[in-house]
PDB file of C-alpha atoms in Angstrom:
ATOM      1  CA  ASP X   1     -17.507  27.445  -6.094  1.00  0.00           C
ATOM      2  CA  TRP X   2     -15.636  24.136  -5.982  1.00  0.00           C
ATOM      3  CA  ASP X   3     -12.960  22.276  -4.072  1.00  0.00           C
ATOM      4  CA  LYS X   4     -10.849  19.464  -5.499  1.00  0.00           C
ATOM      5  CA  LYS X   5      -8.455  17.104  -3.727  1.00  0.00           C
ATOM      6  CA  LEU X   6      -5.696  14.850  -4.983  1.00  0.00           C
ATOM      7  CA  GLN X   7      -4.911  11.953  -2.686  1.00  0.00           C
ATOM      8  CA  GLY X   8      -2.110   9.433  -3.010  1.00  0.00           C
ATOM      9  CA  ASN X   9      -0.065   6.874  -1.148  1.00  0.00           C
ATOM     10  CA  ASN X  10       2.769   9.330  -0.433  1.00  0.00           C
ATOM     11  CA  GLN X  11       3.672  13.029  -0.431  1.00  0.00           C
ATOM     12  CA  ILE X  12       1.863  15.467  -2.748  1.00  0.00           C
ATOM     13  CA  SER X  13       2.738  19.156  -2.558  1.00  0.00           C
ATOM     14  CA  PHE X  14       1.130  21.865  -4.682  1.00  0.00           C
ATOM     15  CA  GLU X  15       3.347  24.947  -4.994  1.00  0.00           C
ATOM     16  CA  ASP X  16       1.670  27.317  -7.483  1.00  0.00           C
ATOM     17  CA  VAL X  17      -1.379  27.855  -9.684  1.00  0.00           C
ATOM     18  CA  ALA X  18      -2.118  29.840 -12.855  1.00  0.00           C
ATOM     19  CA  VAL X  19      -5.252  30.648 -14.826  1.00  0.00           C
ATOM     20  CA  LEU X  20      -4.821  30.257 -18.602  1.00  0.00           C
ATOM     21  CA  THR X  21      -6.325  32.609 -21.180  1.00  0.00           C
ATOM     22  CA  ASP X  22      -9.301  30.257 -21.687  1.00  0.00           C
ATOM     23  CA  GLY X  23     -10.081  30.224 -17.953  1.00  0.00           C
ATOM     24  CA  SER X  24      -8.699  26.733 -17.306  1.00  0.00           C
ATOM     25  CA  ILE X  25      -6.394  26.213 -14.342  1.00  0.00           C
ATOM     26  CA  ILE X  26      -2.874  24.753 -14.109  1.00  0.00           C
ATOM     27  CA  VAL X  27      -1.650  23.521 -10.712  1.00  0.00           C
ATOM     28  CA  VAL X  28       2.019  22.523 -10.234  1.00  0.00           C
ATOM     29  CA  GLY X  29       4.122  20.945  -7.518  1.00  0.00           C
ATOM     30  CA  TYR X  30       5.772  17.595  -6.864  1.00  0.00           C
ATOM     31  CA  THR X  31       4.893  14.138  -5.601  1.00  0.00           C
ATOM     32  CA  SER X  32       6.404  10.852  -4.524  1.00  0.00           C
ATOM     33  CA  ALA X  33       2.986   9.160  -4.605  1.00  0.00           C
ATOM     34  CA  THR X  34       2.846   6.281  -7.080  1.00  0.00           C
ATOM     35  CA  ASP X  35      -0.935   6.084  -7.473  1.00  0.00           C
ATOM     36  CA  VAL X  36      -2.125   9.532  -8.596  1.00  0.00           C
ATOM     37  CA  ALA X  37      -1.921   8.713 -12.319  1.00  0.00           C
ATOM     38  CA  ASP X  38      -1.611   5.710 -14.598  1.00  0.00           C
ATOM     39  CA  ASP X  39       1.812   4.083 -14.904  1.00  0.00           C
ATOM     40  CA  ALA X  40       2.485   5.586 -18.354  1.00  0.00           C
ATOM     41  CA  THR X  41       2.252   9.124 -16.909  1.00  0.00           C
ATOM     42  CA  TYR X  42       5.274   8.623 -14.624  1.00  0.00           C
ATOM     43  CA  VAL X  43       8.765   9.206 -16.008  1.00  0.00           C
ATOM     44  CA  CYS X  44      10.539   7.229 -13.262  1.00  0.00           C
ATOM     45  CA  LYS X  45       7.983   5.895 -10.811  1.00  0.00           C
ATOM     46  CA  GLY X  46       9.127   5.892  -7.184  1.00  0.00           C
ATOM     47  CA  THR X  47      11.164   9.125  -7.339  1.00  0.00           C
ATOM     48  CA  LEU X  48      10.052  12.655  -6.517  1.00  0.00           C
ATOM     49  CA  GLU X  49       8.496  13.944  -9.753  1.00  0.00           C
ATOM     50  CA  GLY X  50       7.211  17.348 -10.762  1.00  0.00           C
ATOM     51  CA  ILE X  51       3.443  17.195 -11.251  1.00  0.00           C
ATOM     52  CA  ILE X  52       1.283  19.334 -13.545  1.00  0.00           C
ATOM     53  CA  ILE X  53      -2.522  19.123 -13.380  1.00  0.00           C
ATOM     54  CA  LYS X  54      -5.015  20.921 -15.592  1.00  0.00           C
ATOM     55  CA  TYR X  55      -8.557  21.637 -14.417  1.00  0.00           C
ATOM     56  CA  SER X  56     -11.360  23.182 -16.425  1.00  0.00           C
ATOM     57  CA  LYS X  57     -12.810  26.410 -15.030  1.00  0.00           C
ATOM     58  CA  ASP X  58     -15.639  24.366 -13.504  1.00  0.00           C
ATOM     59  CA  GLY X  59     -13.149  22.162 -11.636  1.00  0.00           C
ATOM     60  CA  SER X  60     -13.145  19.045 -13.814  1.00  0.00           C
ATOM     61  CA  ARG X  61      -9.690  17.459 -13.960  1.00  0.00           C
ATOM     62  CA  GLN X  62      -8.562  17.284 -17.611  1.00  0.00           C
ATOM     63  CA  TRP X  63      -5.116  15.692 -17.321  1.00  0.00           C
ATOM     64  CA  ILE X  64      -2.002  15.010 -15.224  1.00  0.00           C
ATOM     65  CA  LYS X  65       1.585  15.241 -16.552  1.00  0.00           C
ATOM     66  CA  MET X  66       4.922  14.549 -14.857  1.00  0.00           C
ATOM     67  CA  ILE X  67       8.486  15.855 -15.142  1.00  0.00           C
ATOM     68  CA  GLY X  68      10.951  13.323 -13.767  1.00  0.00           C
ATOM     69  CA  GLY X  69      14.015  11.116 -13.882  1.00  0.00           C
ATOM     70  CA  SER X  70      15.994   8.805 -11.618  1.00  0.00           C
ATOM     71  CA  GLY X  71      16.703  11.710  -9.228  1.00  0.00           C
ATOM     72  CA  ASP X  72      14.182  14.204  -7.844  1.00  0.00           C
ATOM     73  CA  GLU X  73      12.356  16.911  -9.800  1.00  0.00           C
ATOM     74  CA  MET X  74      10.226  19.645  -8.262  1.00  0.00           C
ATOM     75  CA  ILE X  75       8.080  22.351  -9.877  1.00  0.00           C
ATOM     76  CA  TYR X  76       7.746  25.531  -7.818  1.00  0.00           C
ATOM     77  CA  SER X  77       6.180  28.085 -10.150  1.00  0.00           C
ATOM     78  CA  VAL X  78       3.839  28.483 -13.127  1.00  0.00           C
ATOM     79  CA  ALA X  79       2.508  31.387 -15.206  1.00  0.00           C
ATOM     80  CA  ALA X  80       0.157  31.688 -18.165  1.00  0.00           C
ATOM     81  CA  THR X  81       1.551  32.770 -21.548  1.00  0.00           C
ATOM     82  CA  PRO X  82      -0.201  34.999 -24.113  1.00  0.00           C
ATOM     83  CA  ASP X  83      -0.478  32.142 -26.647  1.00  0.00           C
ATOM     84  CA  GLY X  84      -2.840  30.207 -24.344  1.00  0.00           C
ATOM     85  CA  GLY X  85      -0.171  27.900 -22.916  1.00  0.00           C
ATOM     86  CA  PHE X  86       1.947  28.220 -19.815  1.00  0.00           C
ATOM     87  CA  VAL X  87       5.513  28.216 -18.541  1.00  0.00           C
ATOM     88  CA  LEU X  88       6.737  26.511 -15.380  1.00  0.00           C
ATOM     89  CA  GLY X  89       9.942  26.431 -13.370  1.00  0.00           C
ATOM     90  CA  GLY X  90      11.649  24.341 -10.742  1.00  0.00           C
ATOM     91  CA  LYS X  91      14.622  22.149  -9.908  1.00  0.00           C
ATOM     92  CA  ALA X  92      15.904  18.937 -11.513  1.00  0.00           C
ATOM     93  CA  ASN X  93      18.354  16.494  -9.933  1.00  0.00           C
ATOM     94  CA  SER X  94      18.389  13.851 -12.681  1.00  0.00           C
ATOM     95  CA  ILE X  95      20.781  13.384 -15.584  1.00  0.00           C
ATOM     96  CA  ASP X  96      18.151  11.284 -17.357  1.00  0.00           C
ATOM     97  CA  GLY X  97      14.398  11.536 -17.895  1.00  0.00           C
ATOM     98  CA  THR X  98      12.540  14.641 -19.021  1.00  0.00           C
ATOM     99  CA  LEU X  99      15.546  16.982 -18.917  1.00  0.00           C
ATOM    100  CA  ALA X 100      18.207  14.567 -20.212  1.00  0.00           C
ATOM    101  CA  GLY X 101      20.678  16.451 -22.396  1.00  0.00           C
ATOM    102  CA  TYR X 102      19.859  19.870 -20.942  1.00  0.00           C
ATOM    103  CA  GLY X 103      22.541  21.573 -18.840  1.00  0.00           C
ATOM    104  CA  THR X 104      26.126  20.635 -18.099  1.00  0.00           C
ATOM    105  CA  GLU X 105      25.691  19.507 -14.478  1.00  0.00           C
ATOM    106  CA  LYS X 106      23.338  17.258 -12.536  1.00  0.00           C
ATOM    107  CA  ILE X 107      21.552  20.009 -10.555  1.00  0.00           C
ATOM    108  CA  ARG X 108      19.542  22.327 -12.770  1.00  0.00           C
ATOM    109  CA  ALA X 109      17.134  25.219 -12.433  1.00  0.00           C
ATOM    110  CA  PHE X 110      14.749  24.723 -15.328  1.00  0.00           C
ATOM    111  CA  THR X 111      12.070  26.662 -17.158  1.00  0.00           C
ATOM    112  CA  THR X 112       9.732  24.706 -19.425  1.00  0.00           C
ATOM    113  CA  LYS X 113       7.232  26.068 -21.945  1.00  0.00           C
ATOM    114  CA  CYS X 114       4.078  24.019 -22.501  1.00  0.00           C
ATOM    115  CA  THR X 115       1.076  24.178 -24.796  1.00  0.00           C
ATOM    116  CA  LYS X 116      -2.380  24.422 -23.225  1.00  0.00           C
ATOM    117  CA  ASP X 117      -2.551  20.622 -23.560  1.00  0.00           C
ATOM    118  CA  GLY X 118       0.678  20.108 -21.608  1.00  0.00           C
ATOM    119  CA  ALA X 119       3.001  19.242 -24.504  1.00  0.00           C
ATOM    120  CA  PHE X 120       6.563  20.409 -23.792  1.00  0.00           C
ATOM    121  CA  GLN X 121       7.725  22.982 -26.369  1.00  0.00           C
ATOM    122  CA  TRP X 122      11.160  23.768 -24.938  1.00  0.00           C
ATOM    123  CA  HIS X 123      13.320  23.605 -21.804  1.00  0.00           C
ATOM    124  CA  SER X 124      15.703  26.356 -20.703  1.00  0.00           C
ATOM    125  CA  VAL X 125      18.264  25.334 -18.070  1.00  0.00           C
ATOM    126  CA  LEU X 126      21.007  26.785 -15.871  1.00  0.00           C
ATOM    127  CA  SER X 127      23.046  24.081 -14.144  1.00  0.00           C
ATOM    128  CA  GLY X 128      25.731  23.684 -11.516  1.00  0.00           C
ATOM    129  CA  THR X 129      26.934  21.237  -8.869  1.00  0.00           C
ATOM    130  CA  LYS X 130      24.960  22.708  -5.948  1.00  0.00           C
ATOM    131  CA  HIS X 131      21.369  23.810  -5.339  1.00  0.00           C
ATOM    132  CA  SER X 132      19.595  26.049  -7.829  1.00  0.00           C
ATOM    133  CA  SER X 133      15.878  26.267  -8.566  1.00  0.00           C
ATOM    134  CA  VAL X 134      13.405  28.550 -10.309  1.00  0.00           C
ATOM    135  CA  GLU X 135      11.332  29.826  -7.383  1.00  0.00           C
ATOM    136  CA  SER X 136       9.211  32.426  -9.183  1.00  0.00           C
ATOM    137  CA  ILE X 137       8.194  33.120 -12.767  1.00  0.00           C
ATOM    138  CA  SER X 138       6.382  35.927 -14.551  1.00  0.00           C
ATOM    139  CA  VAL X 139       5.399  36.516 -18.180  1.00  0.00           C
ATOM    140  CA  ALA X 140       5.173  39.925 -19.896  1.00  0.00           C
ATOM    141  CA  PRO X 141       2.365  40.690 -22.409  1.00  0.00           C
ATOM    142  CA  ASP X 142       4.795  40.095 -25.315  1.00  0.00           C
ATOM    143  CA  GLY X 143       5.610  36.579 -24.043  1.00  0.00           C
ATOM    144  CA  THR X 144       8.977  37.451 -22.486  1.00  0.00           C
ATOM    145  CA  ILE X 145       9.612  35.340 -19.375  1.00  0.00           C
ATOM    146  CA  TYR X 146      11.347  36.441 -16.185  1.00  0.00           C
ATOM    147  CA  THR X 147      12.545  33.947 -13.583  1.00  0.00           C
ATOM    148  CA  ALA X 148      13.942  34.302 -10.069  1.00  0.00           C
ATOM    149  CA  ILE X 149      16.392  31.521  -9.215  1.00  0.00           C
ATOM    150  CA  ASN X 150      17.507  30.607  -5.705  1.00  0.00           C
ATOM    151  CA  CYS X 151      21.147  29.693  -6.234  1.00  0.00           C
ATOM    152  CA  VAL X 152      23.941  28.258  -4.050  1.00  0.00           C
ATOM    153  CA  THR X 153      26.366  27.471  -6.853  1.00  0.00           C
ATOM    154  CA  GLY X 154      28.924  29.446  -8.796  1.00  0.00           C
ATOM    155  CA  ASP X 155      30.174  26.746 -11.135  1.00  0.00           C
ATOM    156  CA  GLY X 156      28.865  25.098 -14.286  1.00  0.00           C
ATOM    157  CA  GLU X 157      26.734  27.483 -16.295  1.00  0.00           C
ATOM    158  CA  TYR X 158      26.558  29.892 -13.339  1.00  0.00           C
ATOM    159  CA  ALA X 159      30.302  30.592 -13.572  1.00  0.00           C
ATOM    160  CA  ALA X 160      29.618  33.143 -16.318  1.00  0.00           C
ATOM    161  CA  ILE X 161      27.195  35.119 -14.099  1.00  0.00           C
ATOM    162  CA  GLU X 162      28.984  37.745 -12.001  1.00  0.00           C
ATOM    163  CA  GLY X 163      28.346  37.343  -8.275  1.00  0.00           C
ATOM    164  CA  THR X 164      27.417  33.680  -8.095  1.00  0.00           C
ATOM    165  CA  LYS X 165      29.597  31.689  -5.710  1.00  0.00           C
ATOM    166  CA  THR X 166      29.410  28.082  -4.569  1.00  0.00           C
ATOM    167  CA  GLY X 167      28.264  28.006  -0.951  1.00  0.00           C
ATOM    168  CA  LEU X 168      26.885  31.562  -1.005  1.00  0.00           C
ATOM    169  CA  THR X 169      23.115  31.923  -1.408  1.00  0.00           C
ATOM    170  CA  THR X 170      22.301  34.402  -4.154  1.00  0.00           C
ATOM    171  CA  THR X 171      19.358  35.229  -6.418  1.00  0.00           C
ATOM    172  CA  VAL X 172      19.712  35.057 -10.176  1.00  0.00           C
ATOM    173  CA  VAL X 173      17.154  36.866 -12.323  1.00  0.00           C
ATOM    174  CA  SER X 174      16.920  35.712 -15.942  1.00  0.00           C
ATOM    175  CA  LYS X 175      15.160  37.159 -18.957  1.00  0.00           C
ATOM    176  CA  ILE X 176      14.070  34.452 -21.384  1.00  0.00           C
ATOM    177  CA  LYS X 177      12.717  35.072 -24.874  1.00  0.00           C
ATOM    178  CA  ALA X 178       9.422  33.462 -25.910  1.00  0.00           C
ATOM    179  CA  ASP X 179      11.426  30.846 -27.867  1.00  0.00           C
ATOM    180  CA  GLY X 180      13.360  29.728 -24.749  1.00  0.00           C
ATOM    181  CA  THR X 181      16.628  31.569 -25.403  1.00  0.00           C
ATOM    182  CA  ILE X 182      18.112  33.128 -22.256  1.00  0.00           C
ATOM    183  CA  GLU X 183      18.691  36.790 -23.143  1.00  0.00           C
ATOM    184  CA  TRP X 184      20.486  37.632 -19.895  1.00  0.00           C
ATOM    185  CA  SER X 185      20.996  36.510 -16.302  1.00  0.00           C
ATOM    186  CA  LYS X 186      21.970  38.832 -13.474  1.00  0.00           C
ATOM    187  CA  CYS X 187      22.941  37.931  -9.909  1.00  0.00           C
ATOM    188  CA  LEU X 188      21.783  39.867  -6.852  1.00  0.00           C
ATOM    189  CA  TYR X 189      24.390  39.457  -4.131  1.00  0.00           C
ATOM    190  CA  GLY X 190      26.116  41.184  -1.268  1.00  0.00           C
ATOM    191  CA  SER X 191      29.339  40.854   0.702  1.00  0.00           C
ATOM    192  CA  GLY X 192      27.930  38.483   3.336  1.00  0.00           C
ATOM    193  CA  LYS X 193      28.279  34.738   3.570  1.00  0.00           C
TER     194      LYS X 193
END
């Protein structure tokens, strides 16, 4: 029915898409382009920032939002929530910017709840000193959120999760309440390296 493009002066990568309860569309990813939105939209222009774009069901672009800081932020997943909003997940490498004050370490897998208009309601974070990122996200009918985290760290907030180990790639599955509280996190791991 329609085809939309976003062009910029540098990398733009779309990673996931979700249809909200009103039929509008949320597209997420990341960009280092500095000309896809007005200057006020960027958190730290010139870094890799997570990008969120909302389109109406007829394909009209409604808005662009960014998640960023002085490091690199990437959004890999998005899902609609029963209240008409959405939840997204990814990786943050900044100690400042959007996720300042969340998590104990610089590298964080984050889940963020947004209203249908893109206002951030809460951030839920697991952090460590090595790679971790929310790669997939799903929402149950009651609003409960489930995330799958690609994890190569066993320190920081991951130290409390059995099976995580720095240098060993594991998967952490988390159950998050609709208010952003992590109910539990479990690690899937084996004996390999």
